Amino acid sequence: MAVIRKNDVVKERPVIIVLYGTPGTGKTSLATTAESPLLIDTDRGFDRAVQRPDIVVTASQWEDIYNEEIIGKYVIENGVQVWKPGLISECKTVVVDTAKAMLDDYLSNYAIKMDYKLEKNTLKRYGLMGDLFKQFVSILRSNNSDIIFICHDKENTDGDITKHSPDCTGQSKDLLIRIADQVGYICKENNNRVIKFEPTDNRVGKNVAEIPDTWIPAYGTPEFETCMADIVKRVKKAIVSKSDAQVQAQKDVDNARKKLASVSTIDEANELIDIAHGLAKIHQKAFMNQMLKELGAKGFVLDKSTKKFVKNEEADSKGDVA
């Protein structure tokens, strides 16, 4: 079992992106501008895309997707069992169009084939679907493939607010959004297509990379040809950057704790105040509480009026101790 230590540097990994929007907004066309895509076409819509990927798979059931030709298989070579990769080894990005057909139709029917009792037991059926789906995603990730799931837009009205979300049944949608690194809504504004990742009151989104609302370049331009590939790169870079920041934040708090343990003078105690304020916000409160407790045990207390540490007897004489 691999273990990532708290101070380990995390390398780039494959990412999962969900794109959804109304018909005619070019979801599939945008997805196929990712690096070396393989389109798993469950929506019979590949011929509507502006550009076709190198390999197109027309799927009508789960077995068409999860099979040896696509995923790969174990074979015996010279008496040794080895993994022979399928079509996904030839691509860098797997595009599923649409996720609803794959999850709600194909995978659901496959789960019932495995156990007919699951037709009425929806809770157990979704549990099995979740396990199979995670297994599928795990294989793609082990191949170092990025994954893009395409969904139609589903509108739900709550009072005066109309909320947009990926069109999948509740549990399938929850599973999809949970594993996604980035979720983007594609729509048209002023005759321009725009992709929006930031979640709001009226749309579902996920924006790990903090990408602002972005106009999608016109078809046929050099910018469009690499548009999705560029977005994927930004997401990967953001994930690594956040990880690097977390590593540095942990190193800073570890160093602060070492200084705290060695404090023996008032000056050293007061130096820790600036160190505490320089920590990442997520660590500040916990470290301040630890600092007050441990320095208090050493006879130092914080004077409210000066916001500085003083010896216990000095604070008592002032009658103003935190």
XYZ file of C-alpha atoms in Angstrom:
322
model
C 0.000 0.000 0.000
C 1.453 3.368 -1.054
C 1.654 6.066 1.607
C 2.058 9.763 0.854
C 3.913 11.434 3.702
C 2.770 14.874 4.805
C 5.913 16.538 3.445
C 6.121 14.525 0.219
C 5.963 16.444 -3.055
C 2.937 15.266 -5.063
C 3.501 14.671 -8.772
C 1.020 15.453 -11.530
C -1.726 12.877 -11.846
C -4.591 12.229 -14.276
C -7.604 14.468 -13.706
C -11.354 14.005 -14.051
C -13.419 16.808 -15.581
C -17.188 16.984 -16.008
C -18.608 19.212 -18.761
C -22.332 19.875 -19.046
C -24.549 22.275 -20.933
C -27.508 22.695 -23.246
C -27.597 21.048 -26.716
C -25.653 22.906 -29.392
C -23.059 24.442 -27.068
C -20.289 22.221 -28.462
C -19.566 20.053 -25.424
C -18.259 17.093 -27.427
C -16.323 19.296 -29.822
C -14.619 21.016 -26.895
C -13.826 17.722 -25.160
C -12.140 16.336 -28.274
C -9.608 19.189 -28.179
C -8.027 17.396 -25.216
C -4.745 15.600 -25.759
C -5.065 12.404 -27.850
C -8.728 11.636 -27.044
C -10.644 8.387 -27.222
C -14.393 9.013 -27.429
C -16.694 6.467 -25.814
C -19.876 7.394 -27.657
C -23.010 6.337 -25.800
C -25.123 9.208 -27.132
C -24.702 8.549 -30.872
C -23.485 12.091 -31.296
C -19.864 11.836 -32.422
C -20.774 12.820 -35.987
C -22.104 16.176 -34.721
C -18.726 17.151 -33.296
C -16.655 19.662 -35.244
C -13.641 17.401 -35.105
C -13.505 13.676 -34.530
C -11.032 11.958 -32.238
C -8.600 9.436 -33.641
C -10.552 6.501 -32.212
C -14.323 6.348 -31.802
C -16.098 3.581 -29.897
C -19.836 3.212 -30.425
C -21.189 1.592 -27.267
C -24.688 0.262 -26.614
C -24.111 -1.560 -23.311
C -21.609 -1.672 -20.437
C -19.913 -4.723 -21.936
C -19.024 -2.601 -24.996
C -17.085 -0.242 -22.742
C -15.616 -2.542 -20.143
C -14.092 -5.200 -22.353
C -10.677 -6.585 -23.212
C -10.341 -4.690 -26.486
C -10.768 -1.351 -24.760
C -9.520 -1.895 -21.213
C -6.996 -4.692 -21.747
C -6.521 -8.192 -20.408
C -4.064 -10.537 -18.724
C -2.287 -12.991 -21.013
C 0.296 -15.699 -20.442
C 3.647 -15.023 -22.115
C 6.498 -17.488 -21.584
C 4.636 -18.938 -18.646
C 4.228 -15.524 -16.976
C 0.963 -13.615 -16.556
C 1.310 -10.116 -18.022
C -1.146 -7.280 -18.636
C -1.863 -6.547 -22.294
C -3.363 -3.035 -22.541
C -6.308 -2.277 -24.797
C -7.221 0.774 -26.863
C -6.976 3.158 -23.930
C -3.198 2.704 -23.963
C -3.160 4.521 -27.307
C -4.813 7.656 -25.974
C -4.129 10.295 -23.331
C -7.739 11.308 -22.671
C -10.912 9.239 -22.415
C -14.100 11.159 -23.230
C -17.429 9.632 -22.158
C -20.442 11.089 -23.989
C -22.738 10.977 -22.098
C -22.202 10.020 -18.473
C -25.944 9.583 -17.959
C -26.212 6.864 -20.600
C -23.148 5.082 -19.249
C -24.228 5.214 -15.598
C -28.023 5.304 -15.565
C -28.567 2.991 -18.523
C -25.617 0.740 -19.321
C -24.101 0.293 -15.872
C -27.472 0.030 -14.155
C -28.629 -2.678 -16.585
C -25.334 -4.523 -16.178
C -25.724 -4.548 -12.385
C -29.194 -6.084 -12.786
C -27.770 -8.712 -15.153
C -25.313 -9.652 -12.440
C -28.112 -9.959 -9.866
C -31.724 -9.716 -10.990
C -32.816 -8.899 -7.405
C -31.123 -5.519 -7.804
C -33.855 -4.412 -10.190
C -36.039 -3.632 -7.173
C -33.301 -3.044 -4.617
C -32.066 0.326 -5.841
C -29.850 0.952 -2.809
C -27.754 -2.171 -3.374
C -27.822 -1.609 -7.124
C -26.284 1.852 -6.769
C -23.737 0.389 -4.377
C -22.632 -2.145 -6.994
C -22.712 0.504 -9.721
C -20.472 2.692 -7.593
C -17.958 -0.129 -7.123
C -17.904 -0.961 -10.849
C -17.599 2.697 -11.802
C -14.682 3.255 -9.415
C -12.992 0.168 -10.824
C -13.374 1.559 -14.346
C -11.966 4.946 -13.307
C -9.087 3.271 -11.462
C -8.052 1.364 -14.589
C -8.091 4.545 -16.667
C -6.025 6.359 -14.051
C -3.519 3.514 -13.907
C -3.107 4.054 -17.645
C -2.403 7.721 -16.810
C -5.470 8.762 -18.805
C -7.351 11.965 -18.097
C -11.138 11.494 -18.126
C -13.793 13.899 -19.393
C -17.444 13.099 -18.716
C -20.007 14.943 -20.842
C -23.539 15.537 -19.573
C -26.605 17.366 -20.795
C -27.931 20.236 -18.707
C -30.768 19.598 -16.289
C -32.790 22.530 -14.953
C -34.449 22.378 -11.541
C -36.645 25.225 -10.322
C -36.746 26.161 -6.643
C -38.967 29.184 -6.167
C -37.574 31.978 -8.319
C -34.228 30.238 -8.837
C -33.534 27.901 -11.746
C -30.502 25.752 -11.037
C -28.421 24.032 -13.714
C -26.728 20.712 -13.023
C -25.375 17.669 -14.906
C -28.195 15.435 -16.106
C -27.837 12.185 -14.159
C -30.042 10.560 -11.566
C -29.360 11.696 -8.019
C -26.910 9.051 -6.829
C -25.109 8.823 -10.179
C -24.695 12.608 -10.215
C -23.415 12.634 -6.646
C -20.847 9.963 -7.523
C -19.757 11.828 -10.652
C -19.331 15.206 -8.965
C -17.586 13.696 -5.965
C -14.785 12.120 -8.019
C -14.439 15.097 -10.400
C -11.584 17.554 -10.033
C -13.331 20.207 -12.123
C -16.993 20.632 -13.161
C -17.818 23.150 -15.882
C -21.097 24.529 -17.256
C -21.069 25.512 -20.946
C -23.556 28.100 -22.161
C -23.925 30.953 -24.644
C -23.587 34.620 -23.749
C -23.758 37.397 -26.345
C -23.407 34.812 -29.119
C -20.189 33.505 -27.550
C -19.750 30.139 -25.906
C -18.404 30.331 -22.384
C -17.407 27.711 -19.820
C -18.021 28.434 -16.126
C -16.475 26.320 -13.373
C -17.288 28.355 -10.280
C -20.370 27.026 -8.405
C -23.155 29.550 -7.786
C -26.727 29.593 -6.492
C -28.011 28.745 -9.962
C -25.494 26.192 -11.208
C -23.424 23.246 -10.031
C -19.697 23.686 -10.450
C -16.309 22.728 -9.093
C -13.280 24.948 -9.545
C -10.131 23.443 -8.044
C -7.988 25.352 -10.543
C -9.783 28.673 -9.855
C -10.338 29.216 -13.585
C -12.463 32.312 -14.292
C -15.359 32.290 -16.759
C -13.628 31.548 -20.059
C -14.751 32.212 -23.619
C -14.307 29.189 -25.835
C -12.348 30.101 -28.993
C -14.013 29.914 -32.385
C -13.906 26.607 -34.251
C -10.958 26.246 -36.592
C -8.634 28.594 -34.713
C -5.316 27.377 -33.265
C -6.579 28.369 -29.797
C -9.611 26.093 -30.151
C -7.582 23.088 -31.287
C -5.855 22.880 -27.877
C -8.539 24.514 -25.727
C -9.411 21.480 -23.576
C -5.809 20.340 -23.411
C -4.899 23.780 -22.050
C -7.664 23.599 -19.431
C -6.498 20.139 -18.339
C -2.947 21.458 -17.936
C -4.212 24.320 -15.773
C -6.138 21.922 -13.543
C -3.118 19.650 -13.102
C -0.841 22.570 -12.350
C -3.302 23.945 -9.793
C -3.554 20.602 -7.986
C 0.233 20.310 -7.750
C 0.538 23.950 -6.657
C -2.035 23.456 -3.906
C -0.188 20.346 -2.786
C 3.128 22.238 -2.751
C 1.490 24.987 -0.691
C 0.150 22.396 1.754
C 3.608 20.843 2.081
C 5.167 24.253 2.766
C 2.428 25.131 5.263
C 3.068 21.870 7.127
C 6.820 22.546 7.189
C 6.170 26.040 8.566
C 3.970 24.763 11.400
C 6.458 21.977 12.197
C 9.254 24.544 12.475
C 7.038 26.789 14.605
C 6.374 23.916 17.004
C 10.097 23.225 17.322
C 10.707 26.884 18.211
C 7.847 26.754 20.695
C 9.352 23.729 22.425
C 12.708 25.497 22.843
C 11.413 28.866 24.173
C 13.147 29.922 27.391
C 13.052 33.746 27.323
C 10.475 36.525 26.916
C 12.079 37.628 23.636
C 11.831 34.119 22.218
C 8.203 33.894 23.347
C 7.298 37.175 21.637
C 9.095 36.184 18.428
C 6.587 33.334 18.185
C 3.699 35.809 17.854
C 4.959 36.999 14.454
C 5.725 33.403 13.461
C 2.165 32.368 14.360
C 0.677 35.209 12.283
C 2.808 34.095 9.318
C 1.378 30.579 9.273
C -1.298 29.501 6.830
C -4.698 30.545 8.175
C -5.818 26.954 8.589
C -3.014 26.417 11.142
C -3.049 29.766 12.956
C -5.792 29.211 15.540
C -4.619 25.746 16.557
C -1.014 26.894 16.895
C -2.000 29.987 18.896
C -3.944 27.813 21.344
C -0.995 25.431 21.637
C 1.366 28.373 22.113
C -0.705 29.922 24.917
C -0.966 26.578 26.705
C 2.708 25.569 26.465
C 4.090 29.040 27.207
C 1.678 29.345 30.114
C 3.173 26.162 31.535
C 6.597 27.849 31.285
C 5.388 30.922 33.171
C 4.642 33.210 30.211
C 1.206 34.785 29.679
C -0.180 37.163 27.066
C -0.875 40.725 28.219
C -4.108 41.898 26.556
C -3.120 45.548 26.537
C 0.247 45.104 24.819
C -0.430 41.827 22.983
C 2.967 40.683 24.225
C 4.049 37.859 26.466
C 5.151 38.758 29.988
C 6.331 36.798 32.970
C 3.493 35.553 35.129
C 4.346 37.792 38.080
C 4.447 40.899 35.843
C 0.992 40.157 34.496
C -0.385 39.549 37.962
C 0.876 42.963 39.097
C -0.982 44.621 36.210
C -4.136 42.658 36.855
C -4.681 42.249 33.086
C -3.896 38.749 31.949
C -5.324 36.869 28.978
